[in-house]
C-alpha positions as a printed Julia matrix, in Angstrom:
382×3 Matrix{Float64}:
  34.71   31.73  -49.49
  33.49   28.22  -50.24
  30.15   26.88  -49.07
  31.7    24.04  -47.07
  33.43   26.22  -44.4
  30.26   28.33  -44.04
  28.17   25.19  -43.56
  30.65   23.83  -41.01
  30.56   27.14  -39.15
  26.77   27.07  -38.96
  26.89   23.5   -37.65
  29.32   24.53  -34.92
  27.05   27.41  -33.89
  23.97   25.16  -33.9
  25.79   22.54  -31.84
  26.91   25.18  -29.34
  23.37   26.53  -29.04
  22.07   22.99  -28.53
  24.47   22.36  -25.64
  23.66   25.75  -24.1
  19.93   25.0   -24.3
  20.41   21.57  -22.74
  22.5    23.1   -19.96
  19.93   25.78  -19.15
  17.06   23.29  -19.22
  18.93   20.93  -16.93
  19.83   23.79  -14.58
  16.18   24.84  -14.29
  15.08   21.27  -13.57
  17.84   20.76  -10.97
  16.86   24.04   -9.29
  13.29   22.75   -8.97
  14.56   19.58   -7.33
  16.88   21.47   -4.98
  14.02   23.73   -3.9
  12.09   20.68   -2.71
  15.12   19.12   -0.99
  15.92   22.35    0.87
  12.3    22.69    1.96
  12.34   19.06    3.14
  15.59   19.54    5.05
  13.97   22.34    7.03
  11.18   19.98    8.04
  12.95   16.68    8.83
  14.88   13.79    7.25
  15.31   13.78    3.48
  16.6    10.43    2.17
  14.15    8.3     4.14
  11.2    10.23    2.72
  12.54   10.22   -0.83
  12.89    6.42   -0.76
   9.36    5.66    0.46
   6.69    3.64   -1.33
   8.03    2.21   -4.61
  11.59    3.09   -3.61
  11.26    0.73   -0.66
  10.36   -2.17   -2.91
  13.09   -1.4    -5.44
  15.64   -1.19   -2.62
  14.62   -4.61   -1.29
  14.83   -6.14   -4.77
  18.25   -4.59   -5.4
  19.5    -6.01   -2.1
  17.93   -9.46   -2.11
  16.37  -10.18   -5.49
  12.78  -11.11   -6.26
  10.6   -13.23   -3.98
   8.05  -15.83   -4.97
   5.75  -16.98   -3.51
   6.71  -15.16   -0.32
   4.76  -11.91    0.22
   6.59   -8.91    1.65
   6.01   -5.99    4.02
   3.14   -7.62    5.89
   0.95   -8.55    2.9
  -0.94  -11.84    3.22
  -2.02  -12.42   -0.39
   0.69  -14.67   -1.93
   0.15  -13.05   -5.31
   1.17   -9.64   -3.95
   4.75  -10.21   -4.98
   7.6    -7.86   -5.81
   7.45   -9.43   -9.29
   5.05   -6.57  -10.04
   8.09   -4.25  -10.15
  10.1    -4.44  -13.36
  13.84   -5.19  -13.17
  15.43   -2.15  -14.83
  15.87    0.13  -11.82
  16.74   -2.65   -9.31
  19.43   -3.89  -11.7
  21.02   -0.44  -11.86
  20.75   -0.12   -8.08
  22.38   -3.52   -7.64
  25.3    -2.44   -9.82
  25.81    0.67   -7.67
  25.7    -1.45   -4.5
  28.32   -3.86   -5.85
  30.63   -1.05   -7.0
  30.31    1.32   -4.03
  29.0    -0.8    -1.15
  26.43    1.87   -0.27
  23.05    1.09    1.25
  20.29   -0.21   -1.05
  18.03    2.79   -0.35
  20.7     5.31   -1.32
  21.77    3.23   -4.33
  18.21    3.14   -5.68
  17.79    6.87   -5.08
  20.99    7.62   -7.0
  20.06    5.24   -9.83
  16.62    6.83  -10.07
  18.01   10.37  -10.08
  20.42    9.46  -12.87
  17.33    8.47  -14.86
  15.47   11.69  -14.12
  18.54   13.76  -15.04
  18.7    11.9   -18.34
  14.98   12.43  -18.86
  15.36   16.19  -18.32
  18.09   16.27  -20.98
  15.99   14.25  -23.43
  12.87   16.36  -22.87
  14.86   19.54  -23.48
  16.26   17.96  -26.66
  12.76   17.1   -27.9
  11.59   20.64  -27.21
  14.64   22.1   -28.95
  14.02   19.99  -32.04
  10.35   20.89  -32.52
   9.97   24.32  -30.9
  13.35   26.02  -30.45
  15.65   26.74  -27.5
  13.46   28.94  -25.29
  10.42   26.7   -25.66
  12.64   23.71  -24.87
  13.64   25.18  -21.51
  10.03   26.09  -20.74
   8.94   22.57  -21.7
  11.27   20.89  -19.21
  10.3    23.47  -16.57
   6.62   22.57  -17.02
   7.45   18.87  -16.75
   9.54   19.52  -13.64
   6.55   21.18  -11.98
   3.82   18.91  -13.37
   1.29   17.2   -11.08
   3.08   14.5    -9.06
   6.51   15.81  -10.11
   7.53   14.93   -6.55
   8.56   11.5    -7.87
  11.24   13.24   -9.96
  13.12   13.64   -6.67
  12.42   10.11   -5.41
  13.51    6.52   -5.93
  11.01    5.89   -8.72
  11.58    4.25  -12.09
   9.76    6.86  -14.19
  12.98    8.73  -14.92
  14.64    6.0   -16.97
  11.32    5.1   -18.55
  10.66    8.67  -19.7
  14.26    9.1   -20.86
  14.08    5.98  -23.03
  10.62    6.79  -24.37
  11.81   10.33  -25.1
  14.79    8.95  -27.02
  12.34    6.78  -28.92
  10.29    9.86  -29.79
  13.43   11.68  -30.94
  14.24    8.71  -33.16
  10.7     8.79  -34.57
  11.05   12.5   -35.33
  14.19   11.77  -37.33
  12.67    8.76  -39.1
  14.9     6.17  -37.41
  12.18    3.65  -36.71
  14.32    0.67  -35.74
  16.23    2.78  -33.21
  12.92    4.07  -31.86
  11.64    0.54  -31.35
  14.89   -0.43  -29.62
  14.65    2.43  -27.12
  11.0     1.67  -26.39
  11.79   -2.02  -26.01
  14.38   -1.22  -23.32
  11.9     1.16  -21.66
   9.62   -1.86  -21.2
  12.13   -3.24  -18.69
  11.5    -0.22  -16.46
   7.73    0.25  -16.63
   4.87   -1.75  -18.09
   3.12    1.27  -19.59
   4.87    1.18  -22.97
   1.62    0.5   -24.83
   1.06    4.13  -25.99
   4.43    4.29  -27.77
   3.93    0.8   -29.19
   0.58    1.99  -30.55
   2.23    5.04  -32.12
   4.77    2.8   -33.85
   1.96    0.5   -34.96
   0.02    3.42  -36.43
   3.18    4.6   -38.18
   3.57    1.18  -39.8
  -0.09    1.03  -40.84
   0.09    4.48  -42.41
   3.12    3.38  -44.42
   0.97    0.57  -45.87
  -1.71    3.04  -46.91
   0.68    5.5   -48.53
   3.32    5.32  -51.23
   6.14    4.76  -48.76
   9.03    2.75  -50.16
   9.38   -0.9   -49.19
  12.46   -0.22  -47.06
  10.57    2.42  -45.08
   7.71    0.02  -44.46
  10.06   -2.69  -43.23
  11.89   -0.29  -40.91
   8.61    0.83  -39.39
   7.49   -2.77  -39.01
  10.74   -3.79  -37.28
  10.5    -0.77  -34.96
   6.94   -1.72  -34.06
   7.95   -5.36  -33.47
  10.88   -4.4   -31.22
   8.91   -1.98  -29.04
   7.11   -4.48  -26.73
   9.99   -6.96  -26.38
  11.27   -5.67  -23.03
   7.89   -6.0   -21.34
   7.2    -9.33  -23.04
  10.54  -10.64  -21.76
   9.53   -9.83  -18.19
   6.09  -11.32  -18.85
   7.77  -14.62  -19.79
  10.11  -14.51  -16.78
   7.22  -13.98  -14.36
   5.24  -16.75  -16.07
   8.18  -19.1   -15.47
   8.56  -18.03  -11.83
   4.87  -18.35  -11.01
   3.97  -21.34  -13.16
   1.14  -19.37  -14.78
   1.28  -18.07  -18.36
  -0.54  -14.95  -17.16
   1.38  -14.73  -13.89
   2.3   -11.07  -14.35
  -1.34  -10.12  -14.91
  -2.4   -12.1   -11.82
   0.26  -10.36   -9.73
  -0.93   -6.97  -11.0
  -4.53   -7.9   -10.23
  -3.55   -8.81   -6.66
  -2.06   -5.33   -6.35
  -5.35   -3.86   -7.53
  -4.1    -2.83  -10.98
  -5.7    -3.64  -14.3
  -7.41   -2.23  -17.36
 -11.03   -1.24  -17.75
 -13.07    1.4   -19.52
 -13.42    5.15  -19.14
 -16.86    4.43  -17.66
 -15.23    2.26  -14.98
 -12.86    5.11  -14.17
 -15.72    7.6   -13.98
 -17.66    5.32  -11.63
 -14.55    4.98   -9.46
 -14.16    8.77   -9.36
 -17.87    9.24   -8.67
 -17.73    6.86   -5.71
 -14.79    8.83   -4.32
 -16.59   12.15   -4.82
 -19.5    10.81   -2.77
 -17.11    9.93    0.04
 -17.2    12.45    2.89
 -14.93   14.26    3.36
 -13.81   14.41   -0.27
 -10.01   14.5    -0.56
  -9.26   17.17   -3.15
  -5.5    16.85   -2.78
  -5.34   13.19   -3.77
  -8.45   12.74   -5.9
  -9.81   16.06   -7.13
  -6.49   17.52   -8.24
  -5.49   14.24   -9.88
  -8.76   14.18  -11.85
  -8.16   17.78  -12.9
  -4.63   16.83  -13.97
  -6.01   14.16  -16.31
  -8.44   16.71  -17.77
  -5.55   19.17  -18.21
  -3.48   16.66  -20.18
  -6.5    15.8   -22.33
  -7.17   19.48  -23.05
  -3.52   20.08  -23.92
  -3.55   17.06  -26.23
  -6.59   18.47  -28.02
  -4.86   21.86  -28.3
  -1.87   20.07  -29.86
  -4.18   18.55  -32.46
  -5.93   21.86  -33.19
  -2.63   23.74  -33.47
  -1.19   20.95  -35.62
   1.78   20.16  -33.45
   4.09   17.43  -34.69
   1.74   14.59  -35.56
   3.53   11.71  -33.8
   3.95   13.69  -30.59
   0.27   14.63  -30.69
  -0.82   11.04  -31.26
   1.48    9.88  -28.46
   0.03   12.36  -25.96
  -3.59   11.58  -26.8
  -3.02    7.81  -26.72
  -1.21    8.11  -23.38
  -4.03   10.16  -21.85
  -6.66    7.7   -23.06
  -4.56    4.74  -21.91
  -4.17    6.18  -18.4
  -7.89    6.92  -18.34
  -8.57    3.22  -18.9
  -6.18    2.08  -16.16
  -7.92    0.82  -13.03
  -6.63    1.03   -9.47
  -4.34    3.57   -7.82
  -6.42    6.55   -8.91
  -4.19    8.78   -6.81
  -1.25    7.82   -9.08
  -2.83    8.73  -12.42
  -1.05   12.09  -12.51
   2.26   10.25  -12.08
   1.33    7.85  -14.87
   0.87   10.92  -17.11
   4.39   12.29  -16.58
   5.63   10.46  -19.72
   3.21   12.62  -21.75
   5.59   15.58  -21.46
   5.0    16.79  -25.09
   1.56   17.9   -23.87
   3.21   21.04  -22.49
   4.44   22.14  -25.93
   1.49   24.52  -26.52
   2.21   26.21  -23.17
   5.92   26.44  -23.97
   5.22   27.92  -27.41
   2.8    30.47  -25.98
   5.3    31.6   -23.35
   8.07   31.64  -25.95
   6.4    34.74  -27.42
   6.09   36.49  -24.05
   8.62   38.78  -22.32
  11.49   37.17  -20.41
  10.24   38.51  -17.08
   6.86   36.83  -17.61
   8.59   33.55  -18.45
  10.64   33.8   -15.26
   7.58   34.6   -13.13
   5.68   31.67  -14.65
   8.49   29.21  -13.91
   8.87   30.52  -10.35
   5.14   30.3    -9.65
   4.62   26.77  -10.99
   7.79   25.61   -9.23
   6.62   27.07   -5.92
   3.18   25.45   -6.25
   4.79   22.14   -7.2
   7.12   22.3    -4.18
   4.2    22.99   -1.84
   2.15   20.1    -3.28
   5.17   17.78   -3.13
   5.73   18.57    0.55
   2.06   17.9     1.22
   2.28   14.49   -0.5
   5.44   13.52    1.37
   3.73   14.37    4.64
   1.02   11.75    4.18
   0.84    7.98    3.8
  -0.81    7.71    0.38
   1.71    7.05   -2.39
   2.0     9.47   -5.3
């Protein structure tokens, strides 16, 4: 028997295993989402609660476009504009509205869920590539139950952002730097927090200058790095044109209370909240612990010598979120793109009995569902 048919047979088996792994990972993630929806249905309306907060703004943009300088939803500061919300998700929602005629709220929810479904597939694919099939399923299960995973069932833009960033990471793992930069560049049209991946691509280019990498490799890394911020920069230019200020996007973000600072600024913010009586553990304490958890997992990745670019990405993301100012209660949501942080947990469980893996997934899913219901029952956004 020749080597070629044997090789082709192995490829068919590997491809089949890949699709099976993706299917199982997606099924686990969907089950986590359905658990929350069923629990919500027993307690009241579903769609209206899943399209609150950011979903409300995205729905309005999808229906009527952006507004400047008119403030919305009762705000009086003219700089509190919907220009703070990037155009990726509203554009997809608008397409669904035009094709189906459905309501903006439902269109945004569907567009967002398409993104989260894609993200679950991509996360499973990343796990499968670096850790194997079982660890891949456990990785997406951990992400599906992570702090603030409630937004994975809502009209939020994180799904498409994480999917595109994850595709960029997959491209990095396979050495396709230009493709990686392209995916990250598109991700910048969904969320502004593309800096960690841009930094990873920048470090990759710098390391190629310090090593004996061939000229073509250096150029590919440079082009990937150059492409990565283009989506966000495009929106930056559009907002500058709409507002008449070169830094219009930054001014809009400042009006919303968002910006960058230092870790000391974040600590002082947390300390002031701790001193507040009564201290809200659900929105502040648990979020602070979530940041510490991601940091610890990133350090474990470094100690265990996980894939270097994934490790750098996680640590840069954690540090970046630590420097972000405003919306402290949302920091756990901002960390959802750091899904490779759960690789050490997935690898550890990969060596455990199947029953223990099942119990672990059930427990974290139940806790996540309870916390999600608690968040949806209050007025502070996740």
